């Protein structure tokens, strides 16, 4: 079955950086677009926000306007791992971050908490 395990979150000051990872198993990782989503504090599933997509080969990437120029999505198909490099973090980036296979919320892992605060 599809298993995605996110890691790398933490507490960081505004302007700081974090690198999130998502380890994938149970499917052919290199065949799928992968997605990062986030859920701000106090918001349910309806509050899930799309952050970024990367196609199966890694050659095409897409970003929400709110993170464009600050976040970079990447993947290592040899390691079955998805990444999100987050720079110039802002308090409004505070959320639980999830990875998903091709945007499907049914495949999300347990998430990793990112808190941006001074």
PDB file of C-alpha atoms in Angstrom:
ATOM      1  CA  UNK A   1       0.000   0.000   0.000  1.00  0.00           C
ATOM      2  CA  UNK A   2       1.056   3.605  -0.450  1.00  0.00           C
ATOM      3  CA  UNK A   3       3.092   4.881   2.458  1.00  0.00           C
ATOM      4  CA  UNK A   4       4.457   8.407   2.739  1.00  0.00           C
ATOM      5  CA  UNK A   5       6.463   9.578   5.747  1.00  0.00           C
ATOM      6  CA  UNK A   6       7.203  13.285   6.115  1.00  0.00           C
ATOM      7  CA  UNK A   7      10.046  14.656   8.250  1.00  0.00           C
ATOM      8  CA  UNK A   8      12.220  17.712   8.748  1.00  0.00           C
ATOM      9  CA  UNK A   9       9.790  20.129  10.346  1.00  0.00           C
ATOM     10  CA  UNK A  10      10.527  22.227  13.402  1.00  0.00           C
ATOM     11  CA  UNK A  11      10.570  25.670  14.953  1.00  0.00           C
ATOM     12  CA  UNK A  12      12.371  28.344  12.977  1.00  0.00           C
ATOM     13  CA  UNK A  13      12.625  32.117  13.183  1.00  0.00           C
ATOM     14  CA  UNK A  14      11.182  34.326  10.440  1.00  0.00           C
ATOM     15  CA  UNK A  15      13.639  34.482   7.558  1.00  0.00           C
ATOM     16  CA  UNK A  16      15.029  31.062   8.356  1.00  0.00           C
ATOM     17  CA  UNK A  17      15.123  27.878   6.324  1.00  0.00           C
ATOM     18  CA  UNK A  18      14.012  24.277   6.616  1.00  0.00           C
ATOM     19  CA  UNK A  19      14.226  21.249   4.344  1.00  0.00           C
ATOM     20  CA  UNK A  20      11.369  18.798   4.443  1.00  0.00           C
ATOM     21  CA  UNK A  21      11.649  15.197   3.244  1.00  0.00           C
ATOM     22  CA  UNK A  22       9.033  12.640   2.261  1.00  0.00           C
ATOM     23  CA  UNK A  23      10.036   8.979   2.086  1.00  0.00           C
ATOM     24  CA  UNK A  24       7.810   6.954  -0.224  1.00  0.00           C
ATOM     25  CA  UNK A  25       7.126   3.227  -0.402  1.00  0.00           C
ATOM     26  CA  UNK A  26       4.496   0.810  -1.669  1.00  0.00           C
ATOM     27  CA  UNK A  27       4.325   2.157  -5.219  1.00  0.00           C
ATOM     28  CA  UNK A  28       6.559   3.019  -8.160  1.00  0.00           C
ATOM     29  CA  UNK A  29       7.639   6.451  -6.967  1.00  0.00           C
ATOM     30  CA  UNK A  30       9.311   7.436 -10.229  1.00  0.00           C
ATOM     31  CA  UNK A  31       6.050   7.051 -12.155  1.00  0.00           C
ATOM     32  CA  UNK A  32       4.034   9.651 -10.266  1.00  0.00           C
ATOM     33  CA  UNK A  33       3.708  13.384  -9.885  1.00  0.00           C
ATOM     34  CA  UNK A  34       4.222  14.269  -6.235  1.00  0.00           C
ATOM     35  CA  UNK A  35       2.609  17.061  -4.262  1.00  0.00           C
ATOM     36  CA  UNK A  36       3.226  19.084  -1.107  1.00  0.00           C
ATOM     37  CA  UNK A  37       0.169  20.354   0.774  1.00  0.00           C
ATOM     38  CA  UNK A  38      -0.146  22.243   4.043  1.00  0.00           C
ATOM     39  CA  UNK A  39      -2.793  22.735   6.690  1.00  0.00           C
ATOM     40  CA  UNK A  40      -2.722  25.882   8.787  1.00  0.00           C
ATOM     41  CA  UNK A  41      -3.490  25.740  12.532  1.00  0.00           C
ATOM     42  CA  UNK A  42      -7.165  25.365  13.398  1.00  0.00           C
ATOM     43  CA  UNK A  43      -8.218  24.430   9.883  1.00  0.00           C
ATOM     44  CA  UNK A  44      -9.713  21.098   8.877  1.00  0.00           C
ATOM     45  CA  UNK A  45      -9.317  19.246   5.616  1.00  0.00           C
ATOM     46  CA  UNK A  46     -11.170  22.029   3.814  1.00  0.00           C
ATOM     47  CA  UNK A  47      -8.284  24.265   4.815  1.00  0.00           C
ATOM     48  CA  UNK A  48      -5.676  22.174   3.034  1.00  0.00           C
ATOM     49  CA  UNK A  49      -3.612  24.393   0.773  1.00  0.00           C
ATOM     50  CA  UNK A  50      -1.762  23.178  -2.287  1.00  0.00           C
ATOM     51  CA  UNK A  51       1.894  24.233  -2.100  1.00  0.00           C
ATOM     52  CA  UNK A  52       3.789  22.601  -4.947  1.00  0.00           C
ATOM     53  CA  UNK A  53       3.903  19.809  -7.529  1.00  0.00           C
ATOM     54  CA  UNK A  54       6.746  18.074  -9.322  1.00  0.00           C
ATOM     55  CA  UNK A  55       6.302  15.757 -12.267  1.00  0.00           C
ATOM     56  CA  UNK A  56       7.534  12.190 -12.307  1.00  0.00           C
ATOM     57  CA  UNK A  57      10.897  12.958 -13.878  1.00  0.00           C
ATOM     58  CA  UNK A  58      11.516  16.087 -11.842  1.00  0.00           C
ATOM     59  CA  UNK A  59      11.787  18.339 -14.859  1.00  0.00           C
ATOM     60  CA  UNK A  60       8.617  20.339 -14.255  1.00  0.00           C
ATOM     61  CA  UNK A  61       7.716  22.099 -11.030  1.00  0.00           C
ATOM     62  CA  UNK A  62       4.760  24.223  -9.987  1.00  0.00           C
ATOM     63  CA  UNK A  63       4.233  26.513  -6.993  1.00  0.00           C
ATOM     64  CA  UNK A  64       1.483  28.387  -5.237  1.00  0.00           C
ATOM     65  CA  UNK A  65       1.916  32.135  -5.563  1.00  0.00           C
ATOM     66  CA  UNK A  66       2.311  32.366  -1.787  1.00  0.00           C
ATOM     67  CA  UNK A  67       5.566  30.350  -1.866  1.00  0.00           C
ATOM     68  CA  UNK A  68       6.943  31.047  -5.334  1.00  0.00           C
ATOM     69  CA  UNK A  69      10.537  32.227  -5.211  1.00  0.00           C
ATOM     70  CA  UNK A  70      11.004  31.004  -1.630  1.00  0.00           C
ATOM     71  CA  UNK A  71      10.311  27.250  -1.793  1.00  0.00           C
ATOM     72  CA  UNK A  72      11.916  24.663  -4.060  1.00  0.00           C
ATOM     73  CA  UNK A  73      10.494  21.202  -4.660  1.00  0.00           C
ATOM     74  CA  UNK A  74      12.770  18.384  -5.793  1.00  0.00           C
ATOM     75  CA  UNK A  75      12.933  14.602  -5.828  1.00  0.00           C
ATOM     76  CA  UNK A  76      15.437  11.774  -5.872  1.00  0.00           C
ATOM     77  CA  UNK A  77      13.846   8.849  -7.687  1.00  0.00           C
ATOM     78  CA  UNK A  78      16.763   6.577  -6.819  1.00  0.00           C
ATOM     79  CA  UNK A  79      16.020   7.150  -3.123  1.00  0.00           C
ATOM     80  CA  UNK A  80      12.201   7.301  -3.451  1.00  0.00           C
ATOM     81  CA  UNK A  81      12.295  10.635  -1.664  1.00  0.00           C
ATOM     82  CA  UNK A  82      10.588  13.985  -2.203  1.00  0.00           C
ATOM     83  CA  UNK A  83      11.966  17.245  -0.792  1.00  0.00           C
ATOM     84  CA  UNK A  84      10.799  20.770  -0.092  1.00  0.00           C
ATOM     85  CA  UNK A  85      13.471  23.398   0.541  1.00  0.00           C
ATOM     86  CA  UNK A  86      11.869  26.334   2.316  1.00  0.00           C
ATOM     87  CA  UNK A  87      13.750  29.630   2.540  1.00  0.00           C
ATOM     88  CA  UNK A  88      12.783  33.096   3.784  1.00  0.00           C
ATOM     89  CA  UNK A  89      10.119  31.555   5.974  1.00  0.00           C
ATOM     90  CA  UNK A  90       7.276  33.731   7.218  1.00  0.00           C
ATOM     91  CA  UNK A  91       4.909  33.281  10.172  1.00  0.00           C
ATOM     92  CA  UNK A  92       2.104  32.573   7.712  1.00  0.00           C
ATOM     93  CA  UNK A  93       4.015  29.484   6.546  1.00  0.00           C
ATOM     94  CA  UNK A  94       3.237  27.884   9.907  1.00  0.00           C
ATOM     95  CA  UNK A  95       1.327  24.677   9.161  1.00  0.00           C
ATOM     96  CA  UNK A  96       1.462  20.924   9.091  1.00  0.00           C
ATOM     97  CA  UNK A  97       3.064  19.948   5.798  1.00  0.00           C
ATOM     98  CA  UNK A  98       2.029  16.805   3.971  1.00  0.00           C
ATOM     99  CA  UNK A  99       3.240  15.051   0.862  1.00  0.00           C
ATOM    100  CA  UNK A 100       0.787  13.234  -1.385  1.00  0.00           C
ATOM    101  CA  UNK A 101       0.910  11.102  -4.475  1.00  0.00           C
ATOM    102  CA  UNK A 102      -0.428  13.143  -7.373  1.00  0.00           C
ATOM    103  CA  UNK A 103      -2.380  15.416  -5.033  1.00  0.00           C
ATOM    104  CA  UNK A 104      -4.491  12.638  -3.555  1.00  0.00           C
ATOM    105  CA  UNK A 105      -5.288  13.439   0.077  1.00  0.00           C
ATOM    106  CA  UNK A 106      -6.015   9.749   0.621  1.00  0.00           C
ATOM    107  CA  UNK A 107      -2.278   9.084   0.307  1.00  0.00           C
ATOM    108  CA  UNK A 108      -1.026  11.784   2.708  1.00  0.00           C
ATOM    109  CA  UNK A 109       1.290  10.767   5.494  1.00  0.00           C
ATOM    110  CA  UNK A 110       1.105  11.903   9.112  1.00  0.00           C
ATOM    111  CA  UNK A 111       2.608  15.276   8.265  1.00  0.00           C
ATOM    112  CA  UNK A 112       5.416  17.328   9.770  1.00  0.00           C
ATOM    113  CA  UNK A 113       4.859  20.496  11.804  1.00  0.00           C
ATOM    114  CA  UNK A 114       6.538  23.710  10.694  1.00  0.00           C
ATOM    115  CA  UNK A 115       6.336  26.643  13.080  1.00  0.00           C
ATOM    116  CA  UNK A 116       7.738  30.030  12.103  1.00  0.00           C
ATOM    117  CA  UNK A 117       7.966  32.296  15.104  1.00  0.00           C
ATOM    118  CA  UNK A 118      10.372  34.590  16.888  1.00  0.00           C
TER     119      UNK A 118
END
